[in-house]
Short mmCIF file of C-alpha atoms in Angstrom, two decimals:
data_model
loop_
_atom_site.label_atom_id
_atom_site.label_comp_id
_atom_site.label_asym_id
_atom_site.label_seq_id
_atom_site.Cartn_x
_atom_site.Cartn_y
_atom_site.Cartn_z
CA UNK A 470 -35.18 62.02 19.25
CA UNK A 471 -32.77 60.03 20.83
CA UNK A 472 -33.63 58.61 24.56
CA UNK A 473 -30.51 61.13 26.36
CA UNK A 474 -29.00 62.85 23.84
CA UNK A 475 -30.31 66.87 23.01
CA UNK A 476 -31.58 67.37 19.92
CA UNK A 477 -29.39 68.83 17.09
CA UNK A 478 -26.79 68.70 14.90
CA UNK A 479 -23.84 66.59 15.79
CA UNK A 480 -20.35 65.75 14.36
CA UNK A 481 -18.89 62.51 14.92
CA UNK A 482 -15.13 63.18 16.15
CA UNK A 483 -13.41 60.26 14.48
CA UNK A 484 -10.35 60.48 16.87
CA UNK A 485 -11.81 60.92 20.43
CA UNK A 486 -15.11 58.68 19.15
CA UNK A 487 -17.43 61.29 20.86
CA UNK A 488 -20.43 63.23 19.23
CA UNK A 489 -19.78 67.16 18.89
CA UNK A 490 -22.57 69.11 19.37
CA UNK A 491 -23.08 72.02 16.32
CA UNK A 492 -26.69 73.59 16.37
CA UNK A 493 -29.58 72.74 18.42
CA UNK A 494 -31.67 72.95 15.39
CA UNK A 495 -34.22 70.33 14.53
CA UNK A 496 -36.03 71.23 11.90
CA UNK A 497 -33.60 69.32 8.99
CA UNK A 498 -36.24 67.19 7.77
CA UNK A 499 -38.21 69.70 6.95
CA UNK A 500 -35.47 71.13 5.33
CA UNK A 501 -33.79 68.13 3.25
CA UNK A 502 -36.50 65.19 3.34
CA UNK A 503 -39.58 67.32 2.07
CA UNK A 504 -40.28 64.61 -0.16
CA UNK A 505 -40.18 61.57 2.74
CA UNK A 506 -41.56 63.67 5.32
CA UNK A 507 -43.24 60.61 6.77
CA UNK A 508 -40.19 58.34 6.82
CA UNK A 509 -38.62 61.23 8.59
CA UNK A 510 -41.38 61.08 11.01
CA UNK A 511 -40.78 57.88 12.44
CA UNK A 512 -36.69 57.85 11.93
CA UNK A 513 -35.23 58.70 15.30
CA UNK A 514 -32.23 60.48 13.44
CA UNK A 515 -30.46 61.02 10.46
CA UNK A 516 -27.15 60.46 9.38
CA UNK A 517 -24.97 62.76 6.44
CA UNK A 518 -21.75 60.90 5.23
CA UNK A 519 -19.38 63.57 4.18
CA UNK A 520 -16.42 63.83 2.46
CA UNK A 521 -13.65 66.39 2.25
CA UNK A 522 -12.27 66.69 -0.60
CA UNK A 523 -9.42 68.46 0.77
CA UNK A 524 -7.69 66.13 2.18
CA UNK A 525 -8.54 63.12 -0.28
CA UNK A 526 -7.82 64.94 -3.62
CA UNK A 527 -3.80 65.16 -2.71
CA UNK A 528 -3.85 61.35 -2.90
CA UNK A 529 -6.45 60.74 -5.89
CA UNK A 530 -6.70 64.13 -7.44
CA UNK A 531 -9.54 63.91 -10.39
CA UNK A 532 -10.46 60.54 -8.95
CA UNK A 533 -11.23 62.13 -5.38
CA UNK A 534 -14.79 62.12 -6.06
CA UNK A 535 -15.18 58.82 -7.09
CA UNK A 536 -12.82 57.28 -4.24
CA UNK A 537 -15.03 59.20 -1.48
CA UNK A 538 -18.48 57.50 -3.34
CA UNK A 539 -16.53 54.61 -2.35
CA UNK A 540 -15.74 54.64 0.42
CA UNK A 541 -19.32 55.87 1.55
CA UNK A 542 -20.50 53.30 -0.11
CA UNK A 543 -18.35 50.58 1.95
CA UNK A 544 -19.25 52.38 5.51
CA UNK A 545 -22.98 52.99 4.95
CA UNK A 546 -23.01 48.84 3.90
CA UNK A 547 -21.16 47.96 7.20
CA UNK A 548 -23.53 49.99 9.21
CA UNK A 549 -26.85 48.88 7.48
CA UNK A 550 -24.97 45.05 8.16
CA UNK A 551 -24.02 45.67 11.86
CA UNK A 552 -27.52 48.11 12.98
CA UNK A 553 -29.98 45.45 13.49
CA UNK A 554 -27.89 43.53 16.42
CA UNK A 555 -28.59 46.91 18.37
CA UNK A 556 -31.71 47.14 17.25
CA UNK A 557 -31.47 49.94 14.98
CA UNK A 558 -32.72 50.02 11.64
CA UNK A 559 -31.57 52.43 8.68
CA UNK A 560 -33.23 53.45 5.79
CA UNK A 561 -31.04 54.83 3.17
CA UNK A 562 -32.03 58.41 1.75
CA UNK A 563 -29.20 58.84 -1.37
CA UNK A 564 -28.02 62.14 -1.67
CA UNK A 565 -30.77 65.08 -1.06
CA UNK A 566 -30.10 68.79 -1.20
CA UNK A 567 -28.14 69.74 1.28
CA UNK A 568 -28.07 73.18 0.34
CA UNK A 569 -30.72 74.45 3.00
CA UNK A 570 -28.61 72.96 5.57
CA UNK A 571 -25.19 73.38 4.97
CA UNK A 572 -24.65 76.05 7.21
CA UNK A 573 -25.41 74.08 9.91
CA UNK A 574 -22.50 71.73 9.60
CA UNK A 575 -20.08 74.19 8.86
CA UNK A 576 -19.00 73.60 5.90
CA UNK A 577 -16.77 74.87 2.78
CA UNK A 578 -16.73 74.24 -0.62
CA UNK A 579 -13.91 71.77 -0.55
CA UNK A 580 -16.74 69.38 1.58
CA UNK A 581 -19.52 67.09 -0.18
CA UNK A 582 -21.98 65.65 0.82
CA UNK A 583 -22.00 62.01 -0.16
CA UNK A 584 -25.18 59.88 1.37
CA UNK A 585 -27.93 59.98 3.43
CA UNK A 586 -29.49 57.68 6.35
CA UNK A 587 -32.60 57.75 7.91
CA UNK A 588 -32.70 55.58 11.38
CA UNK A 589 -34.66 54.33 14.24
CA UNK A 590 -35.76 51.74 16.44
CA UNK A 591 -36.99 48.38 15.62
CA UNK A 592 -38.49 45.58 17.31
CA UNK A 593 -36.98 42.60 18.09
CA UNK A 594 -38.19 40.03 15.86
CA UNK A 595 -37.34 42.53 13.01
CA UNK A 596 -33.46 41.96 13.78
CA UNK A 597 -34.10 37.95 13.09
CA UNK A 598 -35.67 38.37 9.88
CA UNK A 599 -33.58 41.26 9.18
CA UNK A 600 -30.02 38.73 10.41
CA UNK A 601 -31.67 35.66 8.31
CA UNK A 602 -31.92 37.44 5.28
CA UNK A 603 -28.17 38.78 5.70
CA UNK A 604 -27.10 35.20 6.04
CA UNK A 605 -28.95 34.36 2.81
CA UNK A 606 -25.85 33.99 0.81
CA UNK A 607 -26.54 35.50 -2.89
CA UNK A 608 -24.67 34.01 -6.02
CA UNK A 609 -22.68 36.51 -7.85
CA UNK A 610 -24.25 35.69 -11.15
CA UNK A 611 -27.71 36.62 -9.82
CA UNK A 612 -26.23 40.03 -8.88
CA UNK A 613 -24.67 40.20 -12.54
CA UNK A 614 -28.13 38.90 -13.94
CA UNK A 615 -29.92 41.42 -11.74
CA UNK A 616 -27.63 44.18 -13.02
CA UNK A 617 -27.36 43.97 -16.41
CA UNK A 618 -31.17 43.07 -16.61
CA UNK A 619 -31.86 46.69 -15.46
CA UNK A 620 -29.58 48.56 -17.78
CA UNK A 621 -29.71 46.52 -21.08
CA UNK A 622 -32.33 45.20 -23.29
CA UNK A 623 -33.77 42.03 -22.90
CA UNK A 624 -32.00 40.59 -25.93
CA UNK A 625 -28.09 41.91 -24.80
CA UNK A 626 -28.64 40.66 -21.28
CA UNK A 627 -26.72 37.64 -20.66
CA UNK A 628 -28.14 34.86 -19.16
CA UNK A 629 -25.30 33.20 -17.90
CA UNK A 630 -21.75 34.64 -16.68
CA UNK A 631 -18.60 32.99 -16.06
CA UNK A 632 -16.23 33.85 -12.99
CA UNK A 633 -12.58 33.72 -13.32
CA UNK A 634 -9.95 33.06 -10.17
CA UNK A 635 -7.41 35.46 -12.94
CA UNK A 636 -7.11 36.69 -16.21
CA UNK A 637 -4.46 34.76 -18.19
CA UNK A 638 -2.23 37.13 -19.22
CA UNK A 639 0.41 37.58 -22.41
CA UNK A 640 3.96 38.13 -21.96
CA UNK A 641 2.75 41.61 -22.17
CA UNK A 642 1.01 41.82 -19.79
CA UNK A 643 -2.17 41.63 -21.72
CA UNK A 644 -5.36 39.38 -21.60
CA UNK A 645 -4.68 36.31 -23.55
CA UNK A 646 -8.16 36.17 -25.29
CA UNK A 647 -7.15 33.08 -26.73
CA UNK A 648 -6.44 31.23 -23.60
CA UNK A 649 -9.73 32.39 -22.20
CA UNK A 650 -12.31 29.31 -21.93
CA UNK A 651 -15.05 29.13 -24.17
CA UNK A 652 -18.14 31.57 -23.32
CA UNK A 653 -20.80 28.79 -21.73
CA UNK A 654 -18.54 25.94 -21.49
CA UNK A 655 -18.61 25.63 -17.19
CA UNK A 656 -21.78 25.55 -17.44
CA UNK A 657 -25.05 25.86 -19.23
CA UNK A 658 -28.52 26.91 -18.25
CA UNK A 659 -29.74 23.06 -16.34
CA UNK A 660 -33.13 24.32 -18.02
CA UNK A 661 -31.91 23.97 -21.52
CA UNK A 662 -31.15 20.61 -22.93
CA UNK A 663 -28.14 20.78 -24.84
CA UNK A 664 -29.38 19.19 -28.52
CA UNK A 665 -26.73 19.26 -31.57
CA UNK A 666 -27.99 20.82 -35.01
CA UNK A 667 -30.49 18.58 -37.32
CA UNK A 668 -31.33 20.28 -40.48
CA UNK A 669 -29.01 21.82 -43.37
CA UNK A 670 -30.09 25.13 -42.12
CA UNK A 671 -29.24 24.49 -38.28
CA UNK A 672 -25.72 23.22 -39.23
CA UNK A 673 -25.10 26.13 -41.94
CA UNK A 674 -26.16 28.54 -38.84
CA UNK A 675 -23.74 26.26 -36.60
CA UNK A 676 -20.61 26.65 -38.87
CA UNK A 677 -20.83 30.51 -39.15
CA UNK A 678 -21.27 30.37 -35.20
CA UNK A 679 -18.41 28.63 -34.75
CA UNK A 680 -16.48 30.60 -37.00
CA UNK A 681 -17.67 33.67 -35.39
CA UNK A 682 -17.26 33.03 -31.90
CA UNK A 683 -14.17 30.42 -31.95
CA UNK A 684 -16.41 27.86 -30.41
CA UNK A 685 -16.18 24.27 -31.77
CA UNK A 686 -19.38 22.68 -30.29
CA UNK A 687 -22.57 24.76 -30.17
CA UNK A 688 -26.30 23.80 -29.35
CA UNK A 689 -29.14 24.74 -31.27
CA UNK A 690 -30.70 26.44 -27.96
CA UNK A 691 -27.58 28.11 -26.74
CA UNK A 692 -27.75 32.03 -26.63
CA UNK A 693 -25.58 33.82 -29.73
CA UNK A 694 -24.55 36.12 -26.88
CA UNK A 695 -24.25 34.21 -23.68
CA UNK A 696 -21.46 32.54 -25.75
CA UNK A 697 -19.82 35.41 -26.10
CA UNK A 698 -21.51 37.34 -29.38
CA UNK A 699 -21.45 41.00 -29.19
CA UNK A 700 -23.13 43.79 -31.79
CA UNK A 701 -19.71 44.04 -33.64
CA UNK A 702 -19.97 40.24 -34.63
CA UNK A 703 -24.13 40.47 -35.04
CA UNK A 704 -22.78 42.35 -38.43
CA UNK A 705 -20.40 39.73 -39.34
CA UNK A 706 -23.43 37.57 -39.10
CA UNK A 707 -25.84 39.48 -40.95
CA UNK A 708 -22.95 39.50 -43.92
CA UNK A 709 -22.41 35.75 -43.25
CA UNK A 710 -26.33 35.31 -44.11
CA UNK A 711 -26.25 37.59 -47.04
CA UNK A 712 -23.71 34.77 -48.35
CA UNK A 713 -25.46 32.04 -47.81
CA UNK A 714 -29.00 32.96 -48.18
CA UNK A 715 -28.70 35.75 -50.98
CA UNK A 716 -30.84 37.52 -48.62
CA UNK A 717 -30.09 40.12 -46.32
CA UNK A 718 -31.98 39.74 -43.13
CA UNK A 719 -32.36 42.73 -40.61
CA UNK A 720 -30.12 43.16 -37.45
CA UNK A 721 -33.16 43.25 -35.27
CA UNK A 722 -34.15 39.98 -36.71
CA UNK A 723 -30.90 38.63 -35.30
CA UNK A 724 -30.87 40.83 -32.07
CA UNK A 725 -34.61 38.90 -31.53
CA UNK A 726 -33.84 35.46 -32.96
CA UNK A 727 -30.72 34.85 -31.21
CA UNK A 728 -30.51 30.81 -30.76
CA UNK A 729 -29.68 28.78 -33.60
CA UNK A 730 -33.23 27.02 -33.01
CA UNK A 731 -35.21 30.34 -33.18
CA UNK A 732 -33.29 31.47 -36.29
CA UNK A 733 -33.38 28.55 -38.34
CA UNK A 734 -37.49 28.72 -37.70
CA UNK A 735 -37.57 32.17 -38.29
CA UNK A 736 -35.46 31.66 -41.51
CA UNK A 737 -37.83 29.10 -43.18
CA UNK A 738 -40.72 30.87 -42.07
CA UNK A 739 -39.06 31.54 -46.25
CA UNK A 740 -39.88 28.08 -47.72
CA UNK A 741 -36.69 28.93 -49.99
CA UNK A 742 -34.03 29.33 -46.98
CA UNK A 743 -33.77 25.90 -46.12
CA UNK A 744 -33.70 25.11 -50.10
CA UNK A 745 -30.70 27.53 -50.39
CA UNK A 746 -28.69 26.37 -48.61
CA UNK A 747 -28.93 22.87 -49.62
CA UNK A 748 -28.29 24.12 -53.05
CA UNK A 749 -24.72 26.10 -51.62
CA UNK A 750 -23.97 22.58 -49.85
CA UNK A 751 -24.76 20.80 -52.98
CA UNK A 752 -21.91 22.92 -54.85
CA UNK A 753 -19.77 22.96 -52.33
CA UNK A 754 -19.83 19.28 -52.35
CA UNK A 755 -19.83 19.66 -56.29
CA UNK A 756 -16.59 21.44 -55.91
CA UNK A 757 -14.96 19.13 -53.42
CA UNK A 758 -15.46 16.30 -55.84
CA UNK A 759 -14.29 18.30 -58.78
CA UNK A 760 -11.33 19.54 -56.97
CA UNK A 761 -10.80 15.37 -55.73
CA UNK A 762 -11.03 14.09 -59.62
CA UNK A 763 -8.38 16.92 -61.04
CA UNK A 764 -6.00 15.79 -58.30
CA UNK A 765 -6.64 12.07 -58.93
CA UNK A 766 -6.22 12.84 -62.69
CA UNK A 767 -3.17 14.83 -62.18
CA UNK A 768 -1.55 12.40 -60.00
CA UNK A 769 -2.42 9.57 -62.39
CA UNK A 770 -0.72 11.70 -65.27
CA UNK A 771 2.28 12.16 -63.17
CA UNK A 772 2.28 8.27 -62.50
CA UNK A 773 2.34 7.55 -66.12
CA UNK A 774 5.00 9.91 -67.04
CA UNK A 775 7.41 8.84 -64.41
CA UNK A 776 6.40 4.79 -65.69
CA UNK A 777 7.08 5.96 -69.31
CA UNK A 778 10.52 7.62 -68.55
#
């Protein structure tokens, strides 16, 4: 359905540029689009990006599959990019069975099909909106954002994501976790006002934090994992807890509350929390000044003896 051209089959001839006629068939929609026969409809033609395996596994062997994804991937972005200055729109179609067809394009079992394209003709004003929306430039965080929102929970999705120009490295070759900057500390979320802990219970929560995720300054709205938390330390937390509270709160509980703010509320939702762990500071502080009067009083004993000697 293209103004000159018979309708067919056709391979593109990657050296001489030219299409190659193969059948005169035109009944592949039918065939592979059953399910968007109306998209097929209005599409002028179709295009199959496929991949032969022959020639790619030599250079990627168990990987040859993945590479040719790839590289599909790559081409069918450039022409979706570069269609709408001629005027051509394309509607991409994934992967369909290709089985009915395959005969068609003469094909072994050492080809595979990789995508699919559906195109036509599209009026001019669609190519502006179409160009302004490609010029639209789109943060790489928002992609990250977009992308982990779909695959995790709401709770393990990060919020906030920090890009790197390297990895620092050890002499090993390694990543140098240590010299990595803090998780959150380029930048934090402008809608979250950065407020220091208040109560016992906020600064007991801060302190395991810190310890937890190497961090020396933490908020009492920052997220436990846009800092860096993971599940691994969500059980170091739960055991930290169990320390300090004498109470051993559920993972979920954590998983849900997972600012210091939300925690601390959700803690003395227990009128005792907040209680306990004054009472742990209280000895700790009652151990500090023990530990400060048997030094004094041992130092003072080793004054005299030296005096009397």
């Amino acid at each position: 359905r293209v103004e000159g051209l018979e309708g067919g089959v056709y391979y593109h001839h990657p050296v001489r540029h030219t299409l190659v006629l193969l059948s005169r068939r035109d009944d592949l929609g039918e065939r592979v689009f059953p399910g968007n026969a109306a998209v097929y409809e209005q599409s002028a033609f179709a295009i199959f990006l496929i991949g032969n395996q022959s020639a790619i596994e030599p250079m990627y062997a168990d990987w040859a599959r993945n590479f040719s994804l790839l590289e599909a991937g790559h081409m069918g972005q450039l022409l979706m990019e570069v269609a709408p200055q001629y005027e051509i729109g394309l509607c991409p179609m994934g992967a369909p069975d290709f089985a009915p067809v395959e005969e068609l394009f003469g094909l072994e079992d050492h080809h595979l099909l990789l995508y699919t394209f559906l195109g036509g003709g599209i009026e001019p004003e669609q190519t502006h909106t179409l160009a302004r929306q490609a010029e639209t430039p789109v943060s790489v965080s928002d992609e990250l954002k977009k992308y982990a929102g779909a695959r995790l929970p709401d709770y393990m999705a990060p919020d906030s994501f920090m890009l790197l120009d390297k990895l620092p490295l050890t002499p090993n070759g390694k990543i140098d976790r240590r010299a990595l900057p803090a998780p959150g500390s380029s930048e934090r979320d402008e809608k979250t006002k950065f407020t220091l802990p208040d109560t016992e219970l906020e600064k007991r929560l801060a302190d395991i934090w810190a310890g937890l995720l190497d961090c020396e300054t933490i908020g009492i709205h920052d997220n436990f994992f846009d800092m860096g938390g993971n599940s691994l330390q969500i059980i170091r937390l739960q055991s930290e807890l169990r320390e300090a509270l004498n109470e051993e709160i559920p993972v979920t509980t954590l998983f849900q509350y997972s600012t210091i703010h939300d925690l601390a509320r959700r803690l003395a939702q227990d009128t005792q929390a907040e209680e306990k762990i004054q009472n742990k500071a209280a000895m700790r502080h009652g151990r500090r000044d023990s530990a400060k009067r048997r030094q004094q009083a041992r130092e003072k004993h080793r004054n005299i003896s030296e005096e009397t000697q």
